[in-house]
Short mmCIF file of C-alpha atoms and ligand atoms in Angstrom, two decimals:
data_model
loop_
_atom_site.label_atom_id
_atom_site.label_comp_id
_atom_site.label_asym_id
_atom_site.label_seq_id
_atom_site.Cartn_x
_atom_site.Cartn_y
_atom_site.Cartn_z
CA MET A 23 14.91 62.78 -31.72
CA LYS A 24 17.69 61.68 -29.37
CA ASN A 25 15.21 61.66 -26.52
CA VAL A 26 12.71 59.51 -28.44
CA LYS A 27 15.50 56.99 -29.25
CA LYS A 28 16.50 56.92 -25.59
CA LEU A 29 12.89 56.38 -24.58
CA ILE A 30 12.44 53.48 -27.04
CA THR A 31 15.72 51.83 -25.92
CA GLY A 32 14.65 52.24 -22.32
CA LEU A 33 11.27 50.69 -23.02
CA LEU A 34 12.84 47.77 -24.90
CA LEU A 35 15.20 47.13 -22.01
CA LEU A 36 12.31 47.22 -19.59
CA VAL A 37 10.31 44.73 -21.66
CA LEU A 38 13.36 42.44 -21.92
CA THR A 39 14.01 42.60 -18.18
CA LEU A 40 10.35 41.92 -17.37
CA SER A 41 10.14 38.92 -19.68
CA LEU A 42 13.37 37.47 -18.29
CA ALA A 43 12.03 37.89 -14.78
CA ALA A 44 8.80 36.19 -15.81
CA CYS A 45 10.79 33.26 -17.21
CA ASN A 46 12.79 32.90 -14.01
CA SER A 47 9.82 32.99 -11.74
CA SER A 48 7.72 30.65 -13.91
CA SER A 49 6.89 27.43 -12.10
CA LYS A 50 9.82 25.07 -11.79
CA THR A 51 7.29 22.27 -11.90
CA SER A 52 5.90 23.12 -15.31
CA ALA A 53 6.00 20.17 -17.69
CA ASP A 54 7.26 22.57 -20.42
CA ASP A 55 10.47 23.40 -18.56
CA LYS A 56 13.70 21.85 -19.73
CA GLY A 57 16.04 20.30 -17.19
CA ILE A 58 15.37 18.60 -13.89
CA GLN A 59 12.60 20.35 -11.99
CA LYS A 60 13.49 21.32 -8.42
CA MET A 61 10.95 19.99 -5.97
CA THR A 62 10.25 18.17 -2.73
CA ILE A 63 8.26 14.96 -2.91
CA LYS A 64 6.41 13.53 0.08
CA ILE A 65 5.82 9.78 0.41
CA SER A 66 3.37 8.95 3.18
CA HIS A 67 2.50 5.54 4.60
CA VAL A 68 1.13 3.98 7.76
CA VAL A 69 3.45 1.10 8.68
CA ALA A 70 6.72 0.86 10.61
CA GLU A 71 10.31 1.09 9.35
CA ASN A 72 11.11 -2.60 9.20
CA THR A 73 8.65 -3.36 6.42
CA PRO A 74 8.76 -3.80 2.63
CA LYS A 75 6.83 -0.55 2.23
CA GLN A 76 9.45 1.53 4.05
CA LYS A 77 12.33 -0.29 2.33
CA GLY A 78 10.76 0.37 -1.08
CA ALA A 79 10.06 4.03 -0.24
CA LEU A 80 13.67 4.56 0.90
CA ALA A 81 14.97 2.94 -2.28
CA MET A 82 12.81 5.37 -4.30
CA LYS A 83 14.21 8.28 -2.31
CA ASP A 84 17.78 7.13 -2.83
CA VAL A 85 17.49 6.77 -6.61
CA ILE A 86 15.52 9.98 -7.16
CA GLU A 87 17.82 12.14 -5.01
CA LYS A 88 20.99 10.70 -6.55
CA GLU A 89 19.81 10.79 -10.16
CA SER A 90 18.59 14.37 -9.79
CA ASP A 91 21.82 15.54 -8.12
CA GLY A 92 19.79 16.55 -5.11
CA LYS A 93 17.48 18.82 -7.13
CA ILE A 94 14.59 16.59 -6.11
CA LYS A 95 14.27 15.96 -2.38
CA VAL A 96 12.18 13.04 -1.17
CA GLN A 97 10.72 12.95 2.33
CA VAL A 98 9.43 9.60 3.56
CA TYR A 99 6.89 9.63 6.40
CA PRO A 100 6.23 6.16 7.94
CA ASN A 101 3.97 5.24 10.91
CA SER A 102 1.02 7.50 9.86
CA GLN A 103 3.24 10.48 10.82
CA LEU A 104 1.91 12.61 7.99
CA PHE A 105 -1.40 10.98 7.06
CA GLY A 106 -3.22 7.93 8.39
CA ASP A 107 -5.61 5.43 6.85
CA LYS A 108 -8.55 7.80 7.10
CA ASP A 109 -7.07 10.76 5.26
CA GLU A 110 -4.13 9.65 3.11
CA TYR A 111 -6.16 9.12 -0.08
CA GLN A 112 -7.82 12.54 -0.01
CA ASN A 113 -4.48 14.17 0.75
CA LEU A 114 -2.98 12.42 -2.24
CA VAL A 115 -5.80 13.72 -4.42
CA ALA A 116 -5.19 17.22 -3.01
CA ASN A 117 -1.44 16.80 -3.84
CA ASN A 118 -0.45 17.22 -0.18
CA ALA A 119 1.44 13.96 -0.66
CA GLN A 120 2.82 12.87 -4.03
CA PHE A 121 2.89 9.14 -3.26
CA ILE A 122 0.97 6.88 -0.91
CA ILE A 123 1.13 3.07 -0.75
CA PRO A 124 -2.13 1.83 0.79
CA ASP A 125 -3.10 -1.76 1.43
CA MET A 126 -5.55 -2.49 -1.40
CA SER A 127 -8.18 -3.49 1.15
CA LYS A 128 -8.42 0.23 1.91
CA LEU A 129 -9.31 0.97 -1.71
CA VAL A 130 -12.28 -1.37 -2.04
CA GLY A 131 -14.69 1.56 -1.78
CA ASN A 132 -13.13 2.95 -4.97
CA ASP A 133 -13.36 -0.28 -6.93
CA PRO A 134 -14.34 -3.89 -6.07
CA GLY A 135 -11.25 -5.17 -7.92
CA PHE A 136 -9.14 -4.13 -4.94
CA ASN A 137 -10.80 -6.97 -3.00
CA ILE A 138 -8.47 -9.40 -4.77
CA PRO A 139 -6.00 -9.68 -1.82
CA ALA A 140 -8.94 -10.41 0.51
CA MET A 141 -10.21 -13.31 -1.60
CA PRO A 142 -9.66 -16.33 0.66
CA PHE A 143 -6.78 -18.59 -0.40
CA LEU A 144 -6.61 -17.09 -3.91
CA PHE A 145 -2.86 -16.61 -4.40
CA GLU A 146 -0.34 -19.15 -3.18
CA SER A 147 2.73 -16.89 -3.42
CA ASP A 148 3.93 -13.30 -3.68
CA GLN A 149 4.96 -14.12 -7.24
CA ALA A 150 1.40 -15.03 -8.23
CA ALA A 151 0.13 -11.74 -6.79
CA ASP A 152 2.93 -9.75 -8.50
CA ASP A 153 2.11 -11.41 -11.83
CA PHE A 154 -1.59 -10.66 -11.54
CA TRP A 155 -1.09 -6.96 -10.78
CA ASP A 156 1.53 -6.63 -13.54
CA GLY A 157 -0.91 -8.22 -15.99
CA GLU A 158 -3.75 -6.82 -18.07
CA LYS A 159 -6.51 -7.20 -15.47
CA GLY A 160 -4.45 -5.78 -12.64
CA LYS A 161 -3.61 -2.73 -14.73
CA GLU A 162 -7.27 -2.37 -15.67
CA ILE A 163 -8.20 -2.17 -11.97
CA PHE A 164 -5.48 0.44 -11.30
CA LYS A 165 -6.76 2.49 -14.24
CA ARG A 166 -10.17 2.80 -12.62
CA LEU A 167 -8.69 5.18 -10.03
CA GLU A 168 -8.09 7.80 -12.72
CA LYS A 169 -11.62 9.08 -12.22
CA ASP A 170 -10.39 10.40 -8.84
CA GLY A 171 -7.25 11.98 -10.33
CA VAL A 172 -5.14 9.09 -9.03
CA LEU A 173 -2.66 6.91 -10.93
CA GLY A 174 -1.86 3.34 -9.89
CA LEU A 175 1.83 2.86 -10.64
CA SER A 176 2.72 -0.58 -9.35
CA MET A 177 1.90 -3.28 -6.83
CA TRP A 178 4.14 -3.86 -3.82
CA PRO A 179 3.50 -7.08 -1.91
CA ASN A 180 3.71 -7.59 1.83
CA GLY A 181 2.40 -11.14 1.99
CA ALA A 182 0.03 -13.62 3.53
CA LYS A 183 -2.02 -12.59 6.56
CA HIS A 184 -2.40 -14.60 9.72
CA ILE A 185 -4.92 -14.29 12.54
CA THR A 186 -3.93 -13.10 16.01
CA ASN A 187 -6.23 -12.99 19.03
CA ASP A 188 -6.20 -12.75 22.78
CA LYS A 189 -8.87 -15.37 23.58
CA LYS A 190 -7.77 -18.84 22.49
CA PRO A 191 -5.81 -20.81 19.90
CA ILE A 192 -7.66 -20.97 16.59
CA THR A 193 -7.30 -24.22 14.69
CA LYS A 194 -10.76 -24.66 13.17
CA PRO A 195 -13.42 -22.30 11.78
CA GLU A 196 -15.69 -22.67 14.84
CA ASP A 197 -12.98 -21.30 17.12
CA LEU A 198 -13.71 -17.82 15.80
CA GLN A 199 -17.32 -17.88 16.93
CA GLY A 200 -18.23 -14.89 19.06
CA MET A 201 -14.89 -13.13 18.59
CA LYS A 202 -14.59 -9.55 17.41
CA ILE A 203 -11.93 -9.10 14.77
CA ARG A 204 -10.40 -5.91 13.43
CA THR A 205 -10.05 -5.85 9.64
CA GLN A 206 -8.47 -3.41 7.22
CA GLY A 207 -12.00 -2.66 6.00
CA GLY A 208 -14.38 -3.65 3.22
CA GLN A 209 -17.43 -5.87 2.93
CA LEU A 210 -15.54 -8.95 1.81
CA LEU A 211 -13.51 -9.21 5.02
CA GLU A 212 -16.64 -8.39 7.01
CA SER A 213 -18.53 -11.19 5.29
CA LEU A 214 -15.57 -13.57 5.72
CA TYR A 215 -15.65 -13.19 9.51
CA LYS A 216 -19.44 -13.22 9.63
CA THR A 217 -19.37 -16.58 7.84
CA LEU A 218 -17.03 -17.87 10.56
CA GLY A 219 -19.38 -16.62 13.26
CA ALA A 220 -17.26 -13.62 14.26
CA GLY A 221 -18.04 -9.92 14.33
CA SER A 222 -15.68 -7.45 12.71
CA THR A 223 -14.89 -3.79 12.58
CA SER A 224 -12.33 -1.71 10.75
CA ILE A 225 -9.86 0.35 12.78
CA PRO A 226 -7.05 2.49 11.32
CA PHE A 227 -3.67 0.78 11.52
CA GLY A 228 -2.25 3.61 13.65
CA GLU A 229 -4.86 2.92 16.34
CA LEU A 230 -4.66 -0.85 16.27
CA TYR A 231 -2.14 -1.53 19.05
CA THR A 232 -4.25 0.41 21.56
CA ALA A 233 -7.46 -1.24 20.35
CA LEU A 234 -5.92 -4.69 20.87
CA GLN A 235 -4.41 -3.72 24.22
CA GLN A 236 -7.68 -2.31 25.53
CA GLY A 237 -9.72 -5.23 24.21
CA THR A 238 -11.83 -3.09 21.86
CA VAL A 239 -11.39 -6.09 19.57
CA ASP A 240 -10.23 -9.63 20.35
CA GLY A 241 -8.05 -10.08 17.32
CA GLU A 242 -6.92 -9.00 13.88
CA GLU A 243 -5.34 -10.40 10.73
CA ASN A 244 -1.98 -9.29 9.42
CA THR A 245 1.41 -10.23 8.01
CA TYR A 246 4.23 -11.27 10.31
CA SER A 247 6.19 -8.09 9.51
CA ASN A 248 3.25 -5.87 10.44
CA ILE A 249 2.51 -7.85 13.62
CA GLU A 250 6.13 -7.87 14.78
CA SER A 251 7.12 -4.33 13.80
CA LYS A 252 4.13 -2.93 15.70
CA LYS A 253 4.50 -5.41 18.57
CA PHE A 254 0.91 -6.64 18.31
CA ASP A 255 2.25 -9.97 19.64
CA GLU A 256 2.77 -8.25 23.00
CA VAL A 257 -0.99 -7.90 23.37
CA GLN A 258 -2.18 -11.02 21.49
CA LYS A 259 -1.62 -14.37 23.20
CA TYR A 260 -2.35 -16.45 20.10
CA THR A 261 -1.30 -16.37 16.46
CA THR A 262 -2.66 -18.73 13.83
CA ASP A 263 -0.45 -19.16 10.77
CA ILE A 264 -3.14 -19.56 8.12
CA GLY A 265 -2.35 -17.30 5.13
CA HIS A 266 -6.00 -17.05 4.07
CA THR A 267 -5.81 -13.46 2.77
CA ARG A 268 -3.01 -11.06 1.82
CA VAL A 269 -1.68 -7.57 2.27
CA ASP A 270 -0.77 -6.17 -1.14
CA TYR A 271 -0.16 -2.49 -1.75
CA ALA A 272 -0.86 -0.05 -4.56
CA LEU A 273 1.79 2.60 -5.14
CA LEU A 274 -0.30 5.65 -6.05
CA THR A 275 0.40 9.17 -7.24
CA ASN A 276 -1.93 11.99 -8.32
CA THR A 277 -2.47 13.28 -11.86
CA LYS A 278 -1.87 16.90 -10.85
CA PHE A 279 1.68 16.15 -9.73
CA TRP A 280 2.38 13.63 -12.49
CA GLY A 281 1.04 15.90 -15.26
CA GLY A 282 3.33 18.73 -14.10
CA LEU A 283 6.52 16.73 -14.67
CA ASN A 284 8.69 17.26 -17.75
CA ASP A 285 10.15 14.22 -19.49
CA GLU A 286 13.55 14.43 -17.82
CA THR A 287 12.13 14.68 -14.33
CA LYS A 288 9.53 11.99 -14.98
CA ALA A 289 12.24 9.60 -16.21
CA ILE A 290 14.15 10.02 -12.94
CA ILE A 291 11.05 9.47 -10.83
CA GLN A 292 10.13 6.45 -12.91
CA LYS A 293 13.59 5.00 -12.25
CA GLY A 294 12.94 5.50 -8.54
CA ILE A 295 9.59 3.75 -8.80
CA GLU A 296 11.15 0.78 -10.59
CA LYS A 297 13.83 0.44 -7.93
CA GLY A 298 11.34 0.90 -5.09
CA THR A 299 9.12 -1.80 -6.57
CA LYS A 300 12.07 -4.17 -6.97
CA VAL A 301 13.26 -3.63 -3.41
CA ALA A 302 9.78 -3.99 -1.88
CA ARG A 303 9.13 -7.18 -3.86
CA LYS A 304 12.52 -8.65 -3.02
CA SER A 305 12.41 -7.87 0.68
CA ALA A 306 8.80 -8.79 1.56
CA ALA A 307 9.15 -12.56 2.05
CA GLN A 308 12.43 -12.31 3.99
CA LEU A 309 11.06 -9.58 6.27
CA ASN A 310 8.09 -11.80 7.10
CA LYS A 311 10.40 -14.73 7.84
CA ASP A 312 12.61 -12.57 10.07
CA ALA A 313 9.58 -11.16 11.87
CA GLU A 314 8.18 -14.64 12.51
CA LYS A 315 11.50 -15.66 14.05
CA LYS A 316 11.64 -12.51 16.20
CA MET A 317 8.12 -13.22 17.47
CA GLU A 318 9.09 -16.77 18.33
CA ASP A 319 12.14 -15.48 20.23
CA ARG A 320 10.09 -12.88 22.10
CA GLY A 321 7.71 -15.67 23.09
CA LYS A 322 4.76 -13.38 23.83
CA THR A 323 2.34 -15.05 21.44
CA LYS A 324 1.88 -18.77 20.82
CA VAL A 325 2.11 -19.44 17.09
CA THR A 326 0.02 -22.34 15.78
CA LYS A 327 0.81 -23.47 12.25
CA LEU A 328 -2.22 -24.99 10.58
CA THR A 329 -1.80 -28.26 8.72
CA SER A 330 -3.11 -28.45 5.15
CA GLU A 331 -6.15 -30.42 6.42
CA GLN A 332 -6.89 -27.69 8.96
CA LYS A 333 -6.56 -25.05 6.23
CA ASP A 334 -8.91 -27.04 4.01
CA ALA A 335 -11.62 -26.77 6.67
CA PHE A 336 -11.35 -22.96 6.47
CA LYS A 337 -11.29 -23.08 2.66
CA LYS A 338 -14.49 -25.11 2.67
CA ALA A 339 -16.20 -22.83 5.17
CA LEU A 340 -15.24 -19.78 3.13
CA GLU A 341 -16.26 -21.18 -0.27
CA PRO A 342 -19.62 -19.33 -0.34
CA VAL A 343 -17.82 -16.03 0.36
CA TYR A 344 -15.33 -16.73 -2.41
CA LYS A 345 -18.10 -17.54 -4.89
CA GLU A 346 -20.18 -14.50 -4.02
CA TRP A 347 -17.22 -12.14 -4.34
CA ALA A 348 -15.92 -13.75 -7.52
CA LYS A 349 -19.18 -12.57 -9.11
CA LYS A 350 -18.90 -9.11 -7.59
CA ILE A 351 -15.28 -8.61 -8.62
CA GLY A 352 -15.93 -10.01 -12.10
CA PRO A 353 -15.43 -13.53 -13.53
CA ASP A 354 -12.82 -12.38 -16.09
CA ILE A 355 -10.67 -10.82 -13.36
CA ILE A 356 -10.98 -13.90 -11.14
CA LYS A 357 -10.13 -16.23 -14.03
CA ASP A 358 -6.95 -14.26 -14.63
CA ALA A 359 -6.09 -14.24 -10.91
CA GLU A 360 -6.70 -17.99 -10.56
CA SER A 361 -4.36 -18.68 -13.45
CA ARG A 362 -1.46 -17.05 -11.55
CA LYS A 363 -0.32 -19.85 -9.31
C1 LIG B 275 -3.31 -2.84 8.20
O1 LIG B 275 -4.04 -1.85 8.29
O2 LIG B 275 -3.36 -3.77 8.99
C2 LIG B 275 -2.31 -2.92 7.06
O3 LIG B 275 -3.03 -2.75 5.91
C3 LIG B 275 -1.28 -1.86 7.19
C4 LIG B 275 -0.39 -1.83 5.98
O4 LIG B 275 -0.37 -0.81 5.31
O5 LIG B 275 0.30 -2.82 5.77
#
């Protein structure tokens, strides 16, 4: 009898020990766990350090690491160090990165709504773009990525794009004739340059300096902070301040990662996202201004500022492109965007 009792006690102890061990080794990233989940988050992007994207990502890191008492570590990879334009989206889907922040022009293959920043002369300010993406239609476009297992969390602006080239000053639409321009990708930008008599091709951002230096393309369009921080002005004699299209970003995560977060952990990450968004939005315009000044001081590229009459000539030339793409993107979306001045 004594032996049977001993055996039962032993078995009970064994069961208890095994279930405790199972609890301990159960995934720290299970949404059912209580307490802050220990983890390392990777944020990957393609631009340099002195940009709104990096500033926003670092602000996210700061808040998340502090609020989690260091239980959550955030690693930020700028300059395509981890993933570049070609593979960052699929690596987000595969949860090899937990956040990416692509230029929306790189998402146009997923949904035509992401062509909004490429619509010529649509938004007049960062504020108008922020308001659109915070609104009902912007959110609707983000939601369409869910079919890929991707969540659009917020829009981070960079700003208006300008055209650089190594051939001649551009002051009127005809000046672009015969040039080959690198774009961020998508049929809208392709059609925009075709309408102006130029050829175009998309090249990953990480390969752009070399492509410009070697003359693979004559020019490109970008924001001042992207041009300056990557020193494109060193290899482009002319810059035209035109602001015809924009660089706006989508902060994206994947549903696998997001669905594995418990409420406490998610709240901390959400705080980080809010701060990152605020910092990126607040810093974008100033960074562009500073970059423009630095380029002037370096004196490698000659900056031509178009007058409003000169801009109107481009607007007129690009009207057919605007109209065609307004239909493709959807009249209700365009109406909303146009109301955000
Ligand atoms: C570019 O490829 O020129 C930009 O979209 C890069 C970026 O992310 O700002």
